[in-house]
C-alpha positions as CSV (number, residue, x, y, z in Angstrom):
1,X,-23.0,-1.5,-13.1
2,X,-20.4,0.3,-10.9
3,X,-17.7,0.3,-13.6
4,X,-15.7,-2.6,-12.0
5,X,-15.1,-6.2,-12.9
6,X,-14.0,-8.9,-10.4
7,X,-12.7,-12.5,-10.5
8,X,-11.6,-14.9,-7.8
9,X,-8.1,-16.1,-7.6
10,X,-7.4,-19.4,-6.0
11,X,-4.1,-17.9,-4.6
12,X,-3.8,-15.7,-1.6
13,X,-3.2,-11.9,-2.0
14,X,0.7,-12.0,-2.0
15,X,0.8,-14.9,-4.4
16,X,-1.8,-13.3,-6.7
17,X,0.1,-10.0,-6.7
18,X,3.4,-11.8,-7.6
19,X,1.7,-13.7,-10.4
20,X,0.2,-10.5,-11.8
21,X,3.6,-8.7,-11.6
22,X,5.3,-11.5,-13.5
23,X,2.6,-11.5,-16.2
24,X,2.7,-7.7,-16.6
25,X,6.5,-7.9,-17.0
26,X,6.2,-10.8,-19.5
27,X,3.9,-8.7,-21.6
28,X,6.4,-5.8,-21.7
29,X,4.4,-3.4,-19.5
30,X,5.8,-1.6,-16.5
31,X,4.7,-2.1,-12.9
32,X,4.9,1.5,-11.6
33,X,4.0,0.7,-8.0
34,X,2.3,-1.8,-5.7
35,X,0.5,-0.2,-2.8
36,X,0.0,-2.3,0.2
37,X,-3.1,-0.9,2.0
38,X,-3.0,-3.6,4.6
39,X,0.6,-2.7,5.6
40,X,-0.2,1.0,5.7
41,X,-3.2,0.3,8.0
42,X,-0.9,-1.8,10.3
43,X,1.5,1.1,10.5
44,X,-1.4,3.3,11.7
45,X,-2.3,0.6,14.3
46,X,-5.4,-0.3,12.3
47,X,-6.6,-3.6,10.9
48,X,-7.4,-4.2,7.3
49,X,-7.5,-7.6,5.5
50,X,-4.6,-8.1,3.0
51,X,-5.3,-5.5,0.3
52,X,-2.8,-4.5,-2.4
53,X,-3.1,-2.4,-5.5
54,X,-0.9,-3.0,-8.6
55,X,-0.4,0.1,-10.8
56,X,0.9,-0.6,-14.3
57,X,0.9,0.4,-17.9
58,X,2.8,1.0,-21.1
59,X,3.9,4.6,-21.5
60,X,3.9,4.2,-25.3
61,X,0.2,3.3,-25.6
62,X,-0.9,5.3,-22.5
63,X,0.7,8.5,-23.7
64,X,-1.0,8.2,-27.1
65,X,-4.4,7.9,-25.3
66,X,-3.6,10.9,-23.1
67,X,-2.6,13.0,-26.1
68,X,-6.1,12.5,-27.6
69,X,-7.9,12.6,-24.3
70,X,-5.9,14.3,-21.5
71,X,-8.6,13.8,-18.8
72,X,-8.2,10.0,-19.2
73,X,-5.1,10.5,-17.0
74,X,-7.6,10.1,-14.1
75,X,-7.8,6.4,-15.0
76,X,-4.3,5.8,-16.2
77,X,-2.0,4.0,-15.4
78,X,-4.2,0.9,-15.1
79,X,-4.8,-0.6,-11.7
80,X,-5.7,-4.0,-10.4
81,X,-6.9,-4.4,-6.8
82,X,-6.3,-7.7,-4.9
83,X,-7.9,-8.2,-1.6
84,X,-8.7,-10.8,1.0
85,X,-12.5,-11.1,1.5
86,X,-12.3,-13.9,4.1
87,X,-13.0,-16.7,1.6
88,X,-10.3,-19.0,0.1
89,X,-8.1,-17.1,-2.3
90,X,-8.4,-13.4,-3.2
91,X,-10.8,-11.1,-5.0
92,X,-9.2,-9.4,-8.0
93,X,-10.9,-6.2,-9.3
94,X,-10.2,-3.8,-12.1
95,X,-12.0,-1.1,-14.1
96,X,-14.5,-2.2,-16.8
97,X,-12.9,-0.9,-20.0
98,X,-16.3,-0.4,-21.7
99,X,-17.4,1.8,-18.7
100,X,-14.3,3.9,-19.1
101,X,-14.6,4.1,-22.9
102,X,-18.2,5.3,-22.6
103,X,-17.3,7.9,-20.0
104,X,-14.7,9.4,-22.3
105,X,-16.5,8.7,-25.6
106,X,-13.7,6.4,-26.9
107,X,-14.2,4.1,-29.9
108,X,-13.6,0.4,-29.6
109,X,-10.2,0.8,-31.2
110,X,-9.2,3.8,-29.0
111,X,-10.2,1.9,-25.9
112,X,-8.3,-1.3,-26.8
113,X,-5.4,-0.6,-24.4
114,X,-7.8,-0.3,-21.5
115,X,-8.5,-4.0,-21.8
116,X,-5.0,-4.9,-20.6
117,X,-5.9,-5.2,-16.9
118,X,-8.6,-7.8,-17.7
119,X,-6.4,-9.7,-20.1
120,X,-3.6,-9.9,-17.4
121,X,-6.1,-11.1,-14.8
122,X,-7.6,-13.7,-17.2
123,X,-4.1,-15.0,-18.1
124,X,-3.0,-15.3,-14.4
125,X,-6.2,-16.8,-13.2
126,X,-6.5,-19.0,-16.3
127,X,-10.2,-18.3,-16.5
128,X,-12.5,-15.9,-18.2
129,X,-12.5,-12.5,-16.5
130,X,-16.3,-12.6,-16.1
131,X,-16.1,-15.7,-13.9
132,X,-16.7,-14.0,-10.5
């Protein structure tokens, strides 16, 4: 629908972020940054529920995609959003790889690396990524 997929983590935001970082590292990818939107809001004397964005990828596979489709750089590296929505645990959101593939006219094989975010989430949450 909106190009995003979400799942619920039973862990809070910091614990989910840490588990995602560990899994990304175990899979040989690189965490380029973690942006803490909640902390940035607090520095501006504003309130925002815990909200963090994990930015990660594999330069080897990402670069190959960008060589064939340079405008795909708008969606790479991959990102996973983890936020507190007031319920137990956290909501974990990432881009739907099929949505991105359609937008750029990628084949199933070309879009395979775009599935990494959902695979990481599924492994960490130990549930299918369509569960939320």
